[in-house]
Amino acid sequence: MFESLGVVDYPTFLVASLLIVLCPGPNSLYVLRTSVSDGARVGFAGACGVWLGDIILLLAVYLGVAALIIANPSVFFALKCAGAAYLTWLAFRIFTGLWKELKKAPPAASGEAVTLREKKTEKPKIAPKTAFRTALVLSLSNPKAILFMLSFFLPFVDTTKGHPALAFGTLALTLQFWSVCYLTALTQIGKALLFFFGRRPVWGRIGNAAVALLFLFFAWKLVTG
């Protein structure tokens, strides 16, 4: 069936695309952190922003934007710098929020931790539309994703069979299917993590700091990799 569409060795692509989606990156980290700090609804809005960004990148790959980027190294470097700057800004916002939280946090008189019920009464720090917009920009701010998708898809497309558009569309839908499953799961895992970190605010701050440091790491890799 898939061979008639021009897809080569679809079972291998099915497994490989799942492994790629499961690799931790800025997008999944943002969705997970947002789900923990602001709830599953806001985290899912962020996931929708990631999915829309991925669709735009996939369309860009199909329309030949990757070739234009390869032909213009200076443009590619400028785009990478812009993506790194955005990741750095997100990390700065996390660190700033942690600093404000530490300044406002009253000393615990009896060592009591924040309960889940108390945590639920707090309003989300960001609105769903803000999470969607931030995740969309985060997804689009990595020009390496375009080149990666191109190099990842090419070995599985046979232009002598079927139609390249159908083959590319099949691979793109498969990748998005795994992404939808994975990011949706992360928004639900956030509930359990909210319960854990809600009772252990210190660990919540450590987790936020770790996410910020990873954002800085991805920014560094984006420019130097």
PDB file of C-alpha atoms in Angstrom:
ATOM      1  CA  MET A   1       0.000   0.000   0.000  1.00  0.00           C
ATOM      2  CA  PHE A   2       2.597   2.544   1.096  1.00  0.00           C
ATOM      3  CA  GLU A   3       4.960   1.502  -1.713  1.00  0.00           C
ATOM      4  CA  SER A   4       2.313   2.513  -4.246  1.00  0.00           C
ATOM      5  CA  LEU A   5       2.320   6.007  -2.725  1.00  0.00           C
ATOM      6  CA  GLY A   6       6.085   6.256  -3.106  1.00  0.00           C
ATOM      7  CA  VAL A   7       6.966   5.582   0.545  1.00  0.00           C
ATOM      8  CA  VAL A   8      10.000   3.354   1.087  1.00  0.00           C
ATOM      9  CA  ASP A   9      10.155   1.058   4.162  1.00  0.00           C
ATOM     10  CA  TYR A  10       7.272   2.641   6.063  1.00  0.00           C
ATOM     11  CA  PRO A  11       7.616   0.417   9.194  1.00  0.00           C
ATOM     12  CA  THR A  12      11.165   1.725   9.686  1.00  0.00           C
ATOM     13  CA  PHE A  13       9.971   5.317   9.330  1.00  0.00           C
ATOM     14  CA  LEU A  14       7.136   4.624  11.780  1.00  0.00           C
ATOM     15  CA  VAL A  15       9.587   3.554  14.497  1.00  0.00           C
ATOM     16  CA  ALA A  16      12.226   6.175  13.629  1.00  0.00           C
ATOM     17  CA  SER A  17       9.720   9.047  13.698  1.00  0.00           C
ATOM     18  CA  LEU A  18       8.466   7.918  17.126  1.00  0.00           C
ATOM     19  CA  LEU A  19      12.012   7.933  18.485  1.00  0.00           C
ATOM     20  CA  ILE A  20      12.597  11.392  17.017  1.00  0.00           C
ATOM     21  CA  VAL A  21       9.441  12.770  18.628  1.00  0.00           C
ATOM     22  CA  LEU A  22      10.379  11.255  22.007  1.00  0.00           C
ATOM     23  CA  CYS A  23      13.750  13.030  22.002  1.00  0.00           C
ATOM     24  CA  PRO A  24      13.526  15.957  24.469  1.00  0.00           C
ATOM     25  CA  GLY A  25      13.629  19.389  22.874  1.00  0.00           C
ATOM     26  CA  PRO A  26      12.537  22.979  23.515  1.00  0.00           C
ATOM     27  CA  ASN A  27       8.992  22.359  22.267  1.00  0.00           C
ATOM     28  CA  SER A  28       8.232  19.373  24.500  1.00  0.00           C
ATOM     29  CA  LEU A  29       9.947  21.019  27.474  1.00  0.00           C
ATOM     30  CA  TYR A  30       7.810  24.139  27.050  1.00  0.00           C
ATOM     31  CA  VAL A  31       4.589  22.102  26.853  1.00  0.00           C
ATOM     32  CA  LEU A  32       5.529  20.056  29.918  1.00  0.00           C
ATOM     33  CA  ARG A  33       6.558  23.075  31.993  1.00  0.00           C
ATOM     34  CA  THR A  34       3.426  25.017  31.012  1.00  0.00           C
ATOM     35  CA  SER A  35       1.223  22.046  31.895  1.00  0.00           C
ATOM     36  CA  VAL A  36       2.838  21.818  35.327  1.00  0.00           C
ATOM     37  CA  SER A  37       2.820  25.527  36.133  1.00  0.00           C
ATOM     38  CA  ASP A  38      -0.499  26.552  34.545  1.00  0.00           C
ATOM     39  CA  GLY A  39      -2.550  23.386  34.070  1.00  0.00           C
ATOM     40  CA  ALA A  40      -3.404  20.925  31.320  1.00  0.00           C
ATOM     41  CA  ARG A  41      -5.621  23.401  29.426  1.00  0.00           C
ATOM     42  CA  VAL A  42      -2.837  25.950  29.019  1.00  0.00           C
ATOM     43  CA  GLY A  43      -0.333  23.194  28.255  1.00  0.00           C
ATOM     44  CA  PHE A  44      -2.599  21.827  25.527  1.00  0.00           C
ATOM     45  CA  ALA A  45      -2.852  25.308  24.012  1.00  0.00           C
ATOM     46  CA  GLY A  46       0.940  25.337  23.885  1.00  0.00           C
ATOM     47  CA  ALA A  47       0.903  21.906  22.225  1.00  0.00           C
ATOM     48  CA  CYS A  48      -1.479  23.261  19.567  1.00  0.00           C
ATOM     49  CA  GLY A  49       1.025  26.042  18.876  1.00  0.00           C
ATOM     50  CA  VAL A  50       3.763  23.438  18.399  1.00  0.00           C
ATOM     51  CA  TRP A  51       1.612  21.429  16.008  1.00  0.00           C
ATOM     52  CA  LEU A  52       0.741  24.461  13.902  1.00  0.00           C
ATOM     53  CA  GLY A  53       4.408  25.449  13.794  1.00  0.00           C
ATOM     54  CA  ASP A  54       5.377  21.945  12.682  1.00  0.00           C
ATOM     55  CA  ILE A  55       2.762  22.019   9.922  1.00  0.00           C
ATOM     56  CA  ILE A  56       4.151  25.341   8.666  1.00  0.00           C
ATOM     57  CA  LEU A  57       7.706  23.940   8.717  1.00  0.00           C
ATOM     58  CA  LEU A  58       6.601  20.806   6.872  1.00  0.00           C
ATOM     59  CA  LEU A  59       4.943  22.953   4.202  1.00  0.00           C
ATOM     60  CA  ALA A  60       8.127  25.001   3.966  1.00  0.00           C
ATOM     61  CA  VAL A  61      10.156  21.843   3.397  1.00  0.00           C
ATOM     62  CA  TYR A  62       7.796  20.666   0.661  1.00  0.00           C
ATOM     63  CA  LEU A  63       7.777  24.079  -1.047  1.00  0.00           C
ATOM     64  CA  GLY A  64      11.575  24.129  -1.229  1.00  0.00           C
ATOM     65  CA  VAL A  65      12.447  26.615   1.493  1.00  0.00           C
ATOM     66  CA  ALA A  66      15.188  24.245   2.685  1.00  0.00           C
ATOM     67  CA  ALA A  67      16.996  24.660  -0.626  1.00  0.00           C
ATOM     68  CA  LEU A  68      16.852  28.448  -0.293  1.00  0.00           C
ATOM     69  CA  ILE A  69      18.294  28.282   3.220  1.00  0.00           C
ATOM     70  CA  ILE A  70      21.125  26.003   2.118  1.00  0.00           C
ATOM     71  CA  ALA A  71      21.932  28.375  -0.744  1.00  0.00           C
ATOM     72  CA  ASN A  72      22.125  31.374   1.621  1.00  0.00           C
ATOM     73  CA  PRO A  73      24.378  30.551   4.618  1.00  0.00           C
ATOM     74  CA  SER A  74      24.180  34.106   5.958  1.00  0.00           C
ATOM     75  CA  VAL A  75      20.378  33.944   6.070  1.00  0.00           C
ATOM     76  CA  PHE A  76      20.558  30.559   7.762  1.00  0.00           C
ATOM     77  CA  PHE A  77      22.952  31.889  10.409  1.00  0.00           C
ATOM     78  CA  ALA A  78      20.748  34.919  11.031  1.00  0.00           C
ATOM     79  CA  LEU A  79      17.727  32.674  11.522  1.00  0.00           C
ATOM     80  CA  LYS A  80      19.684  30.478  13.939  1.00  0.00           C
ATOM     81  CA  CYS A  81      20.741  33.539  15.936  1.00  0.00           C
ATOM     82  CA  ALA A  82      17.128  34.704  16.091  1.00  0.00           C
ATOM     83  CA  GLY A  83      16.040  31.282  17.360  1.00  0.00           C
ATOM     84  CA  ALA A  84      18.821  31.250  19.958  1.00  0.00           C
ATOM     85  CA  ALA A  85      17.842  34.734  21.118  1.00  0.00           C
ATOM     86  CA  TYR A  86      14.237  33.623  21.579  1.00  0.00           C
ATOM     87  CA  LEU A  87      15.261  30.581  23.634  1.00  0.00           C
ATOM     88  CA  THR A  88      17.510  32.812  25.735  1.00  0.00           C
ATOM     89  CA  TRP A  89      14.615  35.208  26.322  1.00  0.00           C
ATOM     90  CA  LEU A  90      12.380  32.337  27.479  1.00  0.00           C
ATOM     91  CA  ALA A  91      15.106  31.197  29.884  1.00  0.00           C
ATOM     92  CA  PHE A  92      15.469  34.764  31.182  1.00  0.00           C
ATOM     93  CA  ARG A  93      11.715  34.946  31.828  1.00  0.00           C
ATOM     94  CA  ILE A  94      11.857  31.710  33.825  1.00  0.00           C
ATOM     95  CA  PHE A  95      14.790  32.921  35.920  1.00  0.00           C
ATOM     96  CA  THR A  96      13.058  36.266  36.482  1.00  0.00           C
ATOM     97  CA  GLY A  97       9.891  34.500  37.615  1.00  0.00           C
ATOM     98  CA  LEU A  98      11.889  32.332  39.995  1.00  0.00           C
ATOM     99  CA  TRP A  99      13.594  35.387  41.479  1.00  0.00           C
ATOM    100  CA  LYS A 100      10.263  37.159  42.045  1.00  0.00           C
ATOM    101  CA  GLU A 101       8.806  33.994  43.554  1.00  0.00           C
ATOM    102  CA  LEU A 102      11.716  33.671  45.983  1.00  0.00           C
ATOM    103  CA  LYS A 103      11.392  37.319  47.036  1.00  0.00           C
ATOM    104  CA  LYS A 104       7.639  36.976  47.651  1.00  0.00           C
ATOM    105  CA  ALA A 105       7.688  33.552  49.302  1.00  0.00           C
ATOM    106  CA  PRO A 106       7.068  33.910  53.071  1.00  0.00           C
ATOM    107  CA  PRO A 107       9.072  31.705  55.424  1.00  0.00           C
ATOM    108  CA  ALA A 108       7.246  28.477  56.241  1.00  0.00           C
ATOM    109  CA  ALA A 109       6.550  28.644  59.975  1.00  0.00           C
ATOM    110  CA  SER A 110       5.644  25.034  60.456  1.00  0.00           C
ATOM    111  CA  GLY A 111       7.270  23.557  57.386  1.00  0.00           C
ATOM    112  CA  GLU A 112       3.906  23.124  55.693  1.00  0.00           C
ATOM    113  CA  ALA A 113       3.974  22.620  51.930  1.00  0.00           C
ATOM    114  CA  VAL A 114       1.518  24.020  49.438  1.00  0.00           C
ATOM    115  CA  THR A 115      -1.351  21.585  49.014  1.00  0.00           C
ATOM    116  CA  LEU A 116      -2.899  20.633  45.718  1.00  0.00           C
ATOM    117  CA  ARG A 117      -6.185  22.323  46.700  1.00  0.00           C
ATOM    118  CA  GLU A 118      -4.380  25.586  47.415  1.00  0.00           C
ATOM    119  CA  LYS A 119      -2.489  25.269  44.152  1.00  0.00           C
ATOM    120  CA  LYS A 120      -5.718  24.896  42.210  1.00  0.00           C
ATOM    121  CA  THR A 121      -7.076  28.180  43.565  1.00  0.00           C
ATOM    122  CA  GLU A 122      -4.207  30.093  41.980  1.00  0.00           C
ATOM    123  CA  LYS A 123      -4.847  31.620  38.593  1.00  0.00           C
ATOM    124  CA  PRO A 124      -2.685  30.413  35.702  1.00  0.00           C
ATOM    125  CA  LYS A 125       0.354  32.598  35.179  1.00  0.00           C
ATOM    126  CA  ILE A 126      -0.302  32.809  31.445  1.00  0.00           C
ATOM    127  CA  ALA A 127      -3.414  32.616  29.282  1.00  0.00           C
ATOM    128  CA  PRO A 128      -3.936  29.756  26.785  1.00  0.00           C
ATOM    129  CA  LYS A 129      -3.587  32.158  23.842  1.00  0.00           C
ATOM    130  CA  THR A 130      -0.241  33.339  25.214  1.00  0.00           C
ATOM    131  CA  ALA A 131       0.978  29.742  25.550  1.00  0.00           C
ATOM    132  CA  PHE A 132      -0.207  29.034  21.993  1.00  0.00           C
ATOM    133  CA  ARG A 133       1.586  32.073  20.577  1.00  0.00           C
ATOM    134  CA  THR A 134       4.797  31.402  22.501  1.00  0.00           C
ATOM    135  CA  ALA A 135       4.894  27.736  21.459  1.00  0.00           C
ATOM    136  CA  LEU A 136       4.201  28.677  17.838  1.00  0.00           C
ATOM    137  CA  VAL A 137       7.087  31.145  17.757  1.00  0.00           C
ATOM    138  CA  LEU A 138       9.301  28.623  19.556  1.00  0.00           C
ATOM    139  CA  SER A 139       8.507  25.978  16.962  1.00  0.00           C
ATOM    140  CA  LEU A 140       9.160  28.338  14.055  1.00  0.00           C
ATOM    141  CA  SER A 141      12.339  29.826  15.530  1.00  0.00           C
ATOM    142  CA  ASN A 142      14.478  26.777  14.766  1.00  0.00           C
ATOM    143  CA  PRO A 143      15.543  26.823  11.093  1.00  0.00           C
ATOM    144  CA  LYS A 144      17.472  23.600  11.640  1.00  0.00           C
ATOM    145  CA  ALA A 145      14.135  21.817  11.873  1.00  0.00           C
ATOM    146  CA  ILE A 146      13.506  22.523   8.186  1.00  0.00           C
ATOM    147  CA  LEU A 147      16.816  20.982   7.146  1.00  0.00           C
ATOM    148  CA  PHE A 148      16.328  18.076   9.538  1.00  0.00           C
ATOM    149  CA  MET A 149      12.895  17.243   8.139  1.00  0.00           C
ATOM    150  CA  LEU A 150      14.283  17.380   4.614  1.00  0.00           C
ATOM    151  CA  SER A 151      17.184  15.031   5.370  1.00  0.00           C
ATOM    152  CA  PHE A 152      14.963  12.738   7.472  1.00  0.00           C
ATOM    153  CA  PHE A 153      12.217  12.395   4.870  1.00  0.00           C
ATOM    154  CA  LEU A 154      14.300  11.981   1.709  1.00  0.00           C
ATOM    155  CA  PRO A 155      15.499   8.384   2.301  1.00  0.00           C
ATOM    156  CA  PHE A 156      11.886   7.237   2.633  1.00  0.00           C
ATOM    157  CA  VAL A 157      10.571   8.807  -0.584  1.00  0.00           C
ATOM    158  CA  ASP A 158      10.825   7.065  -3.967  1.00  0.00           C
ATOM    159  CA  THR A 159      10.119   9.614  -6.684  1.00  0.00           C
ATOM    160  CA  THR A 160       9.801   6.859  -9.331  1.00  0.00           C
ATOM    161  CA  LYS A 161       6.649   5.481  -7.708  1.00  0.00           C
ATOM    162  CA  GLY A 162       3.343   7.063  -6.819  1.00  0.00           C
ATOM    163  CA  HIS A 163       3.438  10.829  -6.353  1.00  0.00           C
ATOM    164  CA  PRO A 164       6.000  12.730  -4.243  1.00  0.00           C
ATOM    165  CA  ALA A 165       3.260  14.854  -2.652  1.00  0.00           C
ATOM    166  CA  LEU A 166       1.370  11.770  -1.447  1.00  0.00           C
ATOM    167  CA  ALA A 167       4.543  10.181  -0.104  1.00  0.00           C
ATOM    168  CA  PHE A 168       5.584  13.374   1.672  1.00  0.00           C
ATOM    169  CA  GLY A 169       2.076  13.852   3.059  1.00  0.00           C
ATOM    170  CA  THR A 170       2.020  10.309   4.429  1.00  0.00           C
ATOM    171  CA  LEU A 171       5.337  10.799   6.208  1.00  0.00           C
ATOM    172  CA  ALA A 172       4.278  14.218   7.524  1.00  0.00           C
ATOM    173  CA  LEU A 173       0.989  12.854   8.903  1.00  0.00           C
ATOM    174  CA  THR A 174       2.843  10.006  10.612  1.00  0.00           C
ATOM    175  CA  LEU A 175       5.257  12.409  12.283  1.00  0.00           C
ATOM    176  CA  GLN A 176       2.404  14.644  13.402  1.00  0.00           C
ATOM    177  CA  PHE A 177       0.434  11.670  14.719  1.00  0.00           C
ATOM    178  CA  TRP A 178       3.269  10.747  17.075  1.00  0.00           C
ATOM    179  CA  SER A 179       3.670  14.406  18.057  1.00  0.00           C
ATOM    180  CA  VAL A 180      -0.026  14.739  18.931  1.00  0.00           C
ATOM    181  CA  CYS A 181       0.076  11.566  21.048  1.00  0.00           C
ATOM    182  CA  TYR A 182       3.264  12.550  22.846  1.00  0.00           C
ATOM    183  CA  LEU A 183       2.475  16.189  23.621  1.00  0.00           C
ATOM    184  CA  THR A 184      -1.074  15.331  24.687  1.00  0.00           C
ATOM    185  CA  ALA A 185       0.392  12.774  27.101  1.00  0.00           C
ATOM    186  CA  LEU A 186       2.748  15.428  28.475  1.00  0.00           C
ATOM    187  CA  THR A 187      -0.171  17.730  29.280  1.00  0.00           C
ATOM    188  CA  GLN A 188      -1.748  14.929  31.311  1.00  0.00           C
ATOM    189  CA  ILE A 189       1.490  13.984  33.041  1.00  0.00           C
ATOM    190  CA  GLY A 190       1.601  17.606  34.128  1.00  0.00           C
ATOM    191  CA  LYS A 191      -1.300  16.910  36.528  1.00  0.00           C
ATOM    192  CA  ALA A 192       0.724  14.326  38.415  1.00  0.00           C
ATOM    193  CA  LEU A 193       3.768  16.582  38.441  1.00  0.00           C
ATOM    194  CA  LEU A 194       1.598  19.468  39.670  1.00  0.00           C
ATOM    195  CA  PHE A 195       0.581  17.344  42.648  1.00  0.00           C
ATOM    196  CA  PHE A 196       4.214  16.412  43.325  1.00  0.00           C
ATOM    197  CA  PHE A 197       5.696  19.894  42.953  1.00  0.00           C
ATOM    198  CA  GLY A 198       2.698  21.525  44.651  1.00  0.00           C
ATOM    199  CA  ARG A 199       3.657  19.716  47.840  1.00  0.00           C
ATOM    200  CA  ARG A 200       7.367  20.310  47.241  1.00  0.00           C
ATOM    201  CA  PRO A 201       7.791  23.938  46.047  1.00  0.00           C
ATOM    202  CA  VAL A 202      11.571  23.737  46.307  1.00  0.00           C
ATOM    203  CA  TRP A 203      11.645  20.917  43.770  1.00  0.00           C
ATOM    204  CA  GLY A 204       9.331  22.943  41.550  1.00  0.00           C
ATOM    205  CA  ARG A 205      11.842  25.786  41.531  1.00  0.00           C
ATOM    206  CA  ILE A 206      14.659  23.350  40.791  1.00  0.00           C
ATOM    207  CA  GLY A 207      12.643  21.948  37.880  1.00  0.00           C
ATOM    208  CA  ASN A 208      11.995  25.422  36.460  1.00  0.00           C
ATOM    209  CA  ALA A 209      15.674  26.293  36.761  1.00  0.00           C
ATOM    210  CA  ALA A 210      16.591  23.052  34.961  1.00  0.00           C
ATOM    211  CA  VAL A 211      14.213  23.898  32.100  1.00  0.00           C
ATOM    212  CA  ALA A 212      15.720  27.384  31.809  1.00  0.00           C
ATOM    213  CA  LEU A 213      19.241  25.931  31.692  1.00  0.00           C
ATOM    214  CA  LEU A 214      18.165  23.461  28.998  1.00  0.00           C
ATOM    215  CA  PHE A 215      16.719  26.342  26.964  1.00  0.00           C
ATOM    216  CA  LEU A 216      20.110  28.059  27.195  1.00  0.00           C
ATOM    217  CA  PHE A 217      21.805  24.817  26.160  1.00  0.00           C
ATOM    218  CA  PHE A 218      19.545  24.480  23.110  1.00  0.00           C
ATOM    219  CA  ALA A 219      20.234  28.124  22.235  1.00  0.00           C
ATOM    220  CA  TRP A 220      23.976  27.450  22.369  1.00  0.00           C
ATOM    221  CA  LYS A 221      23.626  24.307  20.248  1.00  0.00           C
ATOM    222  CA  LEU A 222      21.484  26.169  17.734  1.00  0.00           C
ATOM    223  CA  VAL A 223      24.218  28.699  17.038  1.00  0.00           C
ATOM    224  CA  THR A 224      27.315  26.515  17.391  1.00  0.00           C
ATOM    225  CA  GLY A 225      26.030  23.110  16.243  1.00  0.00           C
TER     226      GLY A 225
END
